[in-house]
Amino acid sequence: MSLMTLSIEPADFEDPSLGAFLEAHLADMAPQSPLESQRALDLAALRQPTVRLWAAQKDQRIVGTCALAVL
């Protein structure tokens, strides 16, 4: 059995691959989910001081993100 090893670190907002990953996620979600069910934040919203964002990477490639926001 092969295990997947991920590194999870605070997101680097200066990394262009983060913006590309988030844009692709929003674009993929748009036709699949009704607007009222889309809960993802864009890059500008994720940069707010009340939000924390982490990125999961495998082989130095972003494969997921997780955010916590004060509501």
Tab-separated table of N, CA and C in Angstrom:
chain	number	residue	atom	x	y	z
A	1	MET	N	0.840	-1.172	0.000
A	1	MET	CA	0.000	0.000	0.000
A	1	MET	C	0.890	1.242	0.000
A	2	SER	N	0.578	2.204	-0.847
A	2	SER	CA	1.333	3.438	-0.966
A	2	SER	C	0.648	4.540	-0.166
A	3	LEU	N	1.412	5.239	0.648
A	3	LEU	CA	0.875	6.346	1.427
A	3	LEU	C	1.167	7.665	0.722
A	4	MET	N	0.205	8.572	0.765
A	4	MET	CA	0.409	9.895	0.191
A	4	MET	C	0.949	10.803	1.296
A	5	THR	N	2.057	11.445	1.063
A	5	THR	CA	2.640	12.358	2.025
A	5	THR	C	2.363	13.790	1.582
A	6	LEU	N	1.722	14.525	2.469
A	6	LEU	CA	1.419	15.925	2.203
A	6	LEU	C	2.171	16.799	3.189
A	7	SER	N	2.508	17.977	2.749
A	7	SER	CA	2.973	18.994	3.697
A	7	SER	C	1.874	20.047	3.755
A	8	ILE	N	1.544	20.474	4.952
A	8	ILE	CA	0.504	21.487	5.138
A	8	ILE	C	1.152	22.653	5.863
A	9	GLU	N	1.129	23.810	5.213
A	9	GLU	CA	1.801	25.004	5.720
A	9	GLU	C	0.891	26.207	5.524
A	10	PRO	N	1.117	27.272	6.290
A	10	PRO	CA	0.386	28.509	5.992
A	10	PRO	C	0.611	28.880	4.520
A	11	ALA	N	-0.437	29.327	3.877
A	11	ALA	CA	-0.357	29.647	2.443
A	11	ALA	C	0.575	30.825	2.192
A	12	ASP	N	1.291	30.751	1.089
A	12	ASP	CA	2.178	31.826	0.646
A	12	ASP	C	1.442	32.618	-0.428
A	13	PHE	N	0.940	33.789	-0.050
A	13	PHE	CA	0.162	34.598	-0.989
A	13	PHE	C	1.011	35.152	-2.128
A	14	GLU	N	2.318	35.082	-2.016
A	14	GLU	CA	3.201	35.534	-3.094
A	14	GLU	C	3.442	34.438	-4.132
A	15	ASP	N	3.016	33.227	-3.857
A	15	ASP	CA	3.196	32.100	-4.777
A	15	ASP	C	2.115	32.155	-5.861
A	16	PRO	N	2.478	32.362	-7.128
A	16	PRO	CA	1.480	32.453	-8.191
A	16	PRO	C	0.650	31.179	-8.352
A	17	SER	N	1.205	30.045	-7.937
A	17	SER	CA	0.444	28.808	-8.077
A	17	SER	C	-0.750	28.782	-7.116
A	18	LEU	N	-0.693	29.532	-6.028
A	18	LEU	CA	-1.837	29.611	-5.113
A	18	LEU	C	-3.011	30.295	-5.805
A	19	GLY	N	-2.756	31.428	-6.428
A	19	GLY	CA	-3.821	32.130	-7.154
A	19	GLY	C	-4.397	31.278	-8.272
A	20	ALA	N	-3.539	30.594	-8.996
A	20	ALA	CA	-3.997	29.732	-10.090
A	20	ALA	C	-4.847	28.579	-9.556
A	21	PHE	N	-4.421	27.977	-8.434
A	21	PHE	CA	-5.177	26.881	-7.831
A	21	PHE	C	-6.569	27.361	-7.419
A	22	LEU	N	-6.637	28.510	-6.749
A	22	LEU	CA	-7.922	29.028	-6.278
A	22	LEU	C	-8.832	29.424	-7.445
A	23	GLU	N	-8.274	30.037	-8.476
A	23	GLU	CA	-9.074	30.394	-9.661
A	23	GLU	C	-9.638	29.148	-10.326
A	24	ALA	N	-8.826	28.114	-10.439
A	24	ALA	CA	-9.299	26.865	-11.055
A	24	ALA	C	-10.407	26.244	-10.212
A	25	HIS	N	-10.262	26.304	-8.903
A	25	HIS	CA	-11.292	25.754	-8.011
A	25	HIS	C	-12.618	26.503	-8.190
A	26	LEU	N	-12.563	27.828	-8.189
A	26	LEU	CA	-13.791	28.621	-8.366
A	26	LEU	C	-14.419	28.367	-9.737
A	27	ALA	N	-13.602	28.281	-10.769
A	27	ALA	CA	-14.113	28.038	-12.125
A	27	ALA	C	-14.746	26.657	-12.234
A	28	ASP	N	-14.165	25.671	-11.565
A	28	ASP	CA	-14.705	24.315	-11.600
A	28	ASP	C	-16.014	24.227	-10.819
A	29	MET	N	-16.099	24.960	-9.737
A	29	MET	CA	-17.283	24.906	-8.888
A	29	MET	C	-18.480	25.617	-9.527
A	30	ALA	N	-18.235	26.688	-10.248
A	30	ALA	CA	-19.316	27.531	-10.767
A	30	ALA	C	-20.397	26.757	-11.532
A	31	PRO	N	-20.059	25.956	-12.530
A	31	PRO	CA	-21.125	25.268	-13.266
A	31	PRO	C	-21.717	24.067	-12.515
A	32	GLN	N	-21.072	23.636	-11.435
A	32	GLN	CA	-21.495	22.426	-10.735
A	32	GLN	C	-22.361	22.702	-9.505
A	33	SER	N	-22.292	23.918	-8.977
A	33	SER	CA	-22.974	24.229	-7.725
A	33	SER	C	-23.839	25.473	-7.883
A	34	PRO	N	-25.038	25.453	-7.324
A	34	PRO	CA	-25.843	26.676	-7.339
A	34	PRO	C	-25.096	27.785	-6.586
A	35	LEU	N	-25.288	29.018	-6.987
A	35	LEU	CA	-24.584	30.151	-6.399
A	35	LEU	C	-24.711	30.162	-4.872
A	36	GLU	N	-25.891	29.864	-4.356
A	36	GLU	CA	-26.096	29.897	-2.900
A	36	GLU	C	-25.355	28.768	-2.169
A	37	SER	N	-24.839	27.797	-2.898
A	37	SER	CA	-24.089	26.694	-2.288
A	37	SER	C	-22.576	26.845	-2.432
A	38	GLN	N	-22.140	27.886	-3.125
A	38	GLN	CA	-20.709	28.101	-3.323
A	38	GLN	C	-20.151	28.854	-2.117
A	39	ARG	N	-19.298	28.194	-1.374
A	39	ARG	CA	-18.780	28.750	-0.128
A	39	ARG	C	-17.300	29.129	-0.206
A	40	ALA	N	-16.683	29.004	-1.333
A	40	ALA	CA	-15.250	29.300	-1.466
A	40	ALA	C	-15.029	30.808	-1.564
A	41	LEU	N	-13.940	31.255	-0.961
A	41	LEU	CA	-13.556	32.664	-1.022
A	41	LEU	C	-12.518	32.861	-2.119
A	42	ASP	N	-12.526	34.045	-2.725
A	42	ASP	CA	-11.497	34.344	-3.717
A	42	ASP	C	-10.227	34.818	-3.002
A	43	LEU	N	-9.185	35.036	-3.770
A	43	LEU	CA	-7.888	35.382	-3.207
A	43	LEU	C	-7.951	36.660	-2.376
A	44	ALA	N	-8.668	37.668	-2.838
A	44	ALA	CA	-8.773	38.928	-2.092
A	44	ALA	C	-9.437	38.701	-0.731
A	45	ALA	N	-10.488	37.913	-0.691
A	45	ALA	CA	-11.181	37.642	0.572
A	45	ALA	C	-10.303	36.820	1.511
A	46	LEU	N	-9.499	35.933	0.956
A	46	LEU	CA	-8.631	35.095	1.779
A	46	LEU	C	-7.475	35.881	2.392
A	47	ARG	N	-7.171	37.036	1.821
A	47	ARG	CA	-6.078	37.878	2.338
A	47	ARG	C	-6.494	38.715	3.546
A	48	GLN	N	-7.758	38.710	3.906
A	48	GLN	CA	-8.235	39.539	5.012
A	48	GLN	C	-7.610	39.087	6.334
A	49	PRO	N	-7.393	40.023	7.263
A	49	PRO	CA	-6.751	39.664	8.531
A	49	PRO	C	-7.569	38.712	9.407
A	50	THR	N	-8.853	38.573	9.128
A	50	THR	CA	-9.706	37.677	9.913
A	50	THR	C	-9.757	36.257	9.339
A	51	VAL	N	-8.928	35.999	8.323
A	51	VAL	CA	-8.920	34.689	7.659
A	51	VAL	C	-7.520	34.080	7.769
A	52	ARG	N	-7.472	32.786	8.017
A	52	ARG	CA	-6.221	32.031	7.982
A	52	ARG	C	-6.348	30.988	6.883
A	53	LEU	N	-5.313	30.871	6.058
A	53	LEU	CA	-5.337	29.939	4.929
A	53	LEU	C	-4.101	29.058	4.977
A	54	TRP	N	-4.306	27.765	4.783
A	54	TRP	CA	-3.225	26.798	4.682
A	54	TRP	C	-3.303	26.131	3.318
A	55	ALA	N	-2.154	25.706	2.832
A	55	ALA	CA	-2.094	24.984	1.558
A	55	ALA	C	-1.448	23.622	1.791
A	56	ALA	N	-2.061	22.608	1.216
A	56	ALA	CA	-1.499	21.257	1.243
A	56	ALA	C	-0.745	21.052	-0.066
A	57	GLN	N	0.478	20.552	0.051
A	57	GLN	CA	1.295	20.323	-1.136
A	57	GLN	C	1.794	18.887	-1.169
A	58	LYS	N	1.848	18.373	-2.370
A	58	LYS	CA	2.455	17.067	-2.633
A	58	LYS	C	3.439	17.275	-3.774
A	59	ASP	N	4.652	16.874	-3.571
A	59	ASP	CA	5.701	17.058	-4.586
A	59	ASP	C	5.787	18.517	-5.031
A	60	GLN	N	5.706	19.445	-4.074
A	60	GLN	CA	5.830	20.891	-4.306
A	60	GLN	C	4.726	21.442	-5.207
A	61	ARG	N	3.573	20.789	-5.211
A	61	ARG	CA	2.422	21.231	-6.009
A	61	ARG	C	1.223	21.333	-5.077
A	62	ILE	N	0.495	22.446	-5.125
A	62	ILE	CA	-0.678	22.617	-4.274
A	62	ILE	C	-1.759	21.642	-4.704
A	63	VAL	N	-2.249	20.873	-3.738
A	63	VAL	CA	-3.292	19.889	-4.018
A	63	VAL	C	-4.549	20.148	-3.183
A	64	GLY	N	-4.506	21.156	-2.314
A	64	GLY	CA	-5.681	21.467	-1.505
A	64	GLY	C	-5.428	22.691	-0.651
A	65	THR	N	-6.503	23.289	-0.185
A	65	THR	CA	-6.405	24.420	0.734
A	65	THR	C	-7.465	24.273	1.816
A	66	CYS	N	-7.229	24.971	2.910
A	66	CYS	CA	-8.191	24.998	4.006
A	66	CYS	C	-8.142	26.396	4.606
A	67	ALA	N	-9.301	26.973	4.852
A	67	ALA	CA	-9.352	28.308	5.432
A	67	ALA	C	-10.267	28.321	6.646
A	68	LEU	N	-9.903	29.149	7.613
A	68	LEU	CA	-10.762	29.433	8.754
A	68	LEU	C	-10.988	30.934	8.778
A	69	ALA	N	-12.233	31.330	8.943
A	69	ALA	CA	-12.563	32.760	8.946
A	69	ALA	C	-13.437	33.091	10.145
A	70	VAL	N	-13.211	34.257	10.701
A	70	VAL	CA	-14.076	34.758	11.757
A	70	VAL	C	-15.372	35.200	11.096
A	71	LEU	N	-16.483	34.700	11.595
A	71	LEU	CA	-17.792	35.080	11.028
A	71	LEU	C	-18.515	36.046	11.927
